[in-house]
Amino acid sequence: TVIEMVSPSNKHKGPGRTLYRKKQREVLRSHSNLVEIDLLRRGPHVLAVPEHEVQGLGVYDYLVCVRRPGSHRHHYSLYPRTVRERLPRISIPLKPLDPTITLDLQPLLDRTYDAARYEGRLGYDKPCIPRLRPDDEAWARERIAQWQTARQT
């Protein structure tokens, strides 16, 4: 199983996107499973599932796609999430006869955030880029205020 975390260079026109698309095609032609995690709210669609097939999912900010090789290539699992939702637990396929395992993305992101000390590096007093939807922005401001209050006590 190949697990890819989409980066800004994967999404935007240029050598990074070209290399990502090449690797994506190679994995799709192989006997490997492909798991793509897109936590970027900006940039063109790059996941290996056709964009028109995800448009019917409704509003989402993040998207995870799990694809299996061979005859299952056109069968995939999609995990859309908004900024307000916990990141999903996803099924990671292994060898064809092996059972899937579950990967809980939220604790992984939480540990990465803590280890990289993003708390002091991100400007929580400024609007997100790209801007959140107005109702999500109000929700985020409220969450940040609660977090700051809890830190002070």
CSV table of C-alpha atoms in Angstrom, one decimal:
chain,number,residue,atom,x,y,z
A,1,THR,CA,0.0,0.0,0.0
A,2,VAL,CA,1.3,3.4,-1.0
A,3,ILE,CA,0.1,6.3,1.2
A,4,GLU,CA,0.5,9.8,-0.2
A,5,MET,CA,0.0,13.0,1.7
A,6,VAL,CA,-0.8,15.6,-1.0
A,7,SER,CA,1.4,18.7,-0.8
A,8,PRO,CA,0.9,22.1,-2.4
A,9,SER,CA,3.5,21.2,-5.1
A,10,ASN,CA,1.4,18.1,-6.0
A,11,LYS,CA,-1.6,20.3,-6.7
A,12,HIS,CA,-0.3,23.2,-8.7
A,13,LYS,CA,0.9,23.2,-12.3
A,14,GLY,CA,4.6,22.5,-12.5
A,15,PRO,CA,7.3,19.8,-11.9
A,16,GLY,CA,5.8,18.7,-8.6
A,17,ARG,CA,2.4,18.0,-10.0
A,18,THR,CA,3.9,16.3,-13.1
A,19,LEU,CA,6.0,14.0,-10.9
A,20,TYR,CA,3.0,13.3,-8.6
A,21,ARG,CA,0.8,12.4,-11.5
A,22,LYS,CA,3.5,10.1,-12.9
A,23,LYS,CA,3.9,8.3,-9.6
A,24,GLN,CA,0.1,8.1,-9.3
A,25,ARG,CA,-0.2,6.4,-12.7
A,26,GLU,CA,2.6,4.0,-11.9
A,27,VAL,CA,0.9,2.9,-8.6
A,28,LEU,CA,-2.5,2.6,-10.4
A,29,ARG,CA,-0.9,0.3,-13.0
A,30,SER,CA,0.8,-1.8,-10.3
A,31,HIS,CA,-0.6,-4.4,-7.8
A,32,SER,CA,-0.3,-1.8,-5.0
A,33,ASN,CA,-3.1,-0.1,-3.1
A,34,LEU,CA,-3.2,3.7,-3.3
A,35,VAL,CA,-4.2,5.9,-0.3
A,36,GLU,CA,-4.3,9.7,-1.0
A,37,ILE,CA,-4.8,12.2,1.8
A,38,ASP,CA,-5.6,15.8,0.8
A,39,LEU,CA,-5.8,18.1,3.7
A,40,LEU,CA,-5.3,21.2,1.6
A,41,ARG,CA,-8.3,23.5,1.1
A,42,ARG,CA,-6.8,25.2,-1.9
A,43,GLY,CA,-5.6,24.1,-5.3
A,44,PRO,CA,-7.0,22.0,-8.1
A,45,HIS,CA,-8.2,18.4,-7.7
A,46,VAL,CA,-5.3,15.9,-7.9
A,47,LEU,CA,-6.6,12.7,-6.4
A,48,ALA,CA,-6.8,9.6,-8.5
A,49,VAL,CA,-10.6,9.6,-8.4
A,50,PRO,CA,-12.3,11.6,-11.2
A,51,GLU,CA,-13.3,15.1,-10.0
A,52,HIS,CA,-16.8,14.8,-11.3
A,53,GLU,CA,-17.3,11.8,-9.1
A,54,VAL,CA,-16.5,13.7,-5.9
A,55,GLN,CA,-18.6,16.8,-6.8
A,56,GLY,CA,-21.7,15.0,-5.7
A,57,LEU,CA,-20.3,14.6,-2.1
A,58,GLY,CA,-21.5,18.0,-1.1
A,59,VAL,CA,-19.4,20.5,0.9
A,60,TYR,CA,-16.1,19.2,2.2
A,61,ASP,CA,-12.7,20.7,3.0
A,62,TYR,CA,-10.5,17.6,3.1
A,63,LEU,CA,-10.7,14.4,1.1
A,64,VAL,CA,-9.2,10.9,1.5
A,65,CYS,CA,-9.4,8.3,-1.2
A,66,VAL,CA,-8.5,4.6,-0.9
A,67,ARG,CA,-8.1,2.6,-4.1
A,68,ARG,CA,-7.3,-1.1,-4.6
A,69,PRO,CA,-5.5,-2.5,-7.6
A,70,GLY,CA,-6.8,-4.8,-10.4
A,71,SER,CA,-10.5,-5.3,-10.8
A,72,HIS,CA,-11.2,-3.1,-7.8
A,73,ARG,CA,-9.5,-0.1,-9.5
A,74,HIS,CA,-12.8,1.6,-10.2
A,75,HIS,CA,-14.0,0.8,-6.7
A,76,TYR,CA,-12.7,3.2,-4.1
A,77,SER,CA,-13.6,4.5,-0.7
A,78,LEU,CA,-13.9,8.3,-0.2
A,79,TYR,CA,-13.7,10.0,3.2
A,80,PRO,CA,-14.8,13.7,2.8
A,81,ARG,CA,-14.5,15.9,5.9
A,82,THR,CA,-15.2,19.6,6.8
A,83,VAL,CA,-12.9,21.6,9.0
A,84,ARG,CA,-15.4,21.0,11.9
A,85,GLU,CA,-15.2,17.2,11.6
A,86,ARG,CA,-12.7,14.9,13.1
A,87,LEU,CA,-10.4,13.3,10.5
A,88,PRO,CA,-11.6,9.8,9.7
A,89,ARG,CA,-10.5,6.4,10.6
A,90,ILE,CA,-9.7,4.8,7.2
A,91,SER,CA,-9.4,1.3,6.1
A,92,ILE,CA,-6.0,0.5,4.8
A,93,PRO,CA,-5.9,-2.5,2.4
A,94,LEU,CA,-2.9,-4.8,2.6
A,95,LYS,CA,-2.3,-7.9,0.5
A,96,PRO,CA,-5.3,-9.3,-1.4
A,97,LEU,CA,-6.2,-12.0,1.2
A,98,ASP,CA,-5.2,-10.0,4.3
A,99,PRO,CA,-7.8,-8.2,6.3
A,100,THR,CA,-7.7,-4.4,6.1
A,101,ILE,CA,-6.3,-2.4,9.1
A,102,THR,CA,-7.7,0.8,10.4
A,103,LEU,CA,-5.6,4.0,10.4
A,104,ASP,CA,-6.9,6.8,12.6
A,105,LEU,CA,-5.8,10.0,11.0
A,106,GLN,CA,-6.8,12.5,13.7
A,107,PRO,CA,-4.3,11.3,16.4
A,108,LEU,CA,-1.6,11.2,13.7
A,109,LEU,CA,-2.2,14.8,12.8
A,110,ASP,CA,-2.5,15.8,16.4
A,111,ARG,CA,0.9,14.2,17.2
A,112,THR,CA,2.5,15.9,14.2
A,113,TYR,CA,1.1,19.3,15.2
A,114,ASP,CA,2.5,18.9,18.8
A,115,ALA,CA,5.9,17.5,17.7
A,116,ALA,CA,6.4,20.3,15.1
A,117,ARG,CA,5.3,22.9,17.7
A,118,TYR,CA,2.9,24.5,15.3
A,119,GLU,CA,1.0,26.1,18.2
A,120,GLY,CA,3.6,28.9,18.4
A,121,ARG,CA,4.2,29.1,14.6
A,122,LEU,CA,0.7,29.6,13.3
A,123,GLY,CA,-1.0,32.9,13.4
A,124,TYR,CA,-4.3,32.1,15.1
A,125,ASP,CA,-5.1,35.8,15.3
A,126,LYS,CA,-5.3,36.0,11.5
A,127,PRO,CA,-7.9,34.6,9.1
A,128,CYS,CA,-7.1,31.3,7.4
A,129,ILE,CA,-5.8,31.3,3.9
A,130,PRO,CA,-7.9,30.5,2.0
A,131,ARG,CA,-10.6,32.0,4.1
A,132,LEU,CA,-13.1,29.7,5.7
A,133,ARG,CA,-16.8,29.8,5.0
A,134,PRO,CA,-18.3,32.5,7.2
A,135,ASP,CA,-20.0,30.0,9.5
A,136,ASP,CA,-16.9,28.0,9.8
A,137,GLU,CA,-14.8,31.1,10.5
A,138,ALA,CA,-17.1,32.0,13.4
A,139,TRP,CA,-16.8,28.4,14.7
A,140,ALA,CA,-13.0,28.5,14.4
A,141,ARG,CA,-12.8,31.8,16.3
A,142,GLU,CA,-14.9,30.4,19.1
A,143,ARG,CA,-12.8,27.2,19.3
A,144,ILE,CA,-9.6,29.3,19.4
A,145,ALA,CA,-11.0,31.5,22.2
A,146,GLN,CA,-11.9,28.4,24.2
A,147,TRP,CA,-8.5,26.9,23.7
A,148,GLN,CA,-6.8,30.2,24.7
A,149,THR,CA,-9.0,30.4,27.9
A,150,ALA,CA,-8.2,26.8,28.8
A,151,ARG,CA,-4.4,27.4,28.4
A,152,GLN,CA,-4.6,30.4,30.8
A,153,THR,CA,-6.2,28.4,33.6
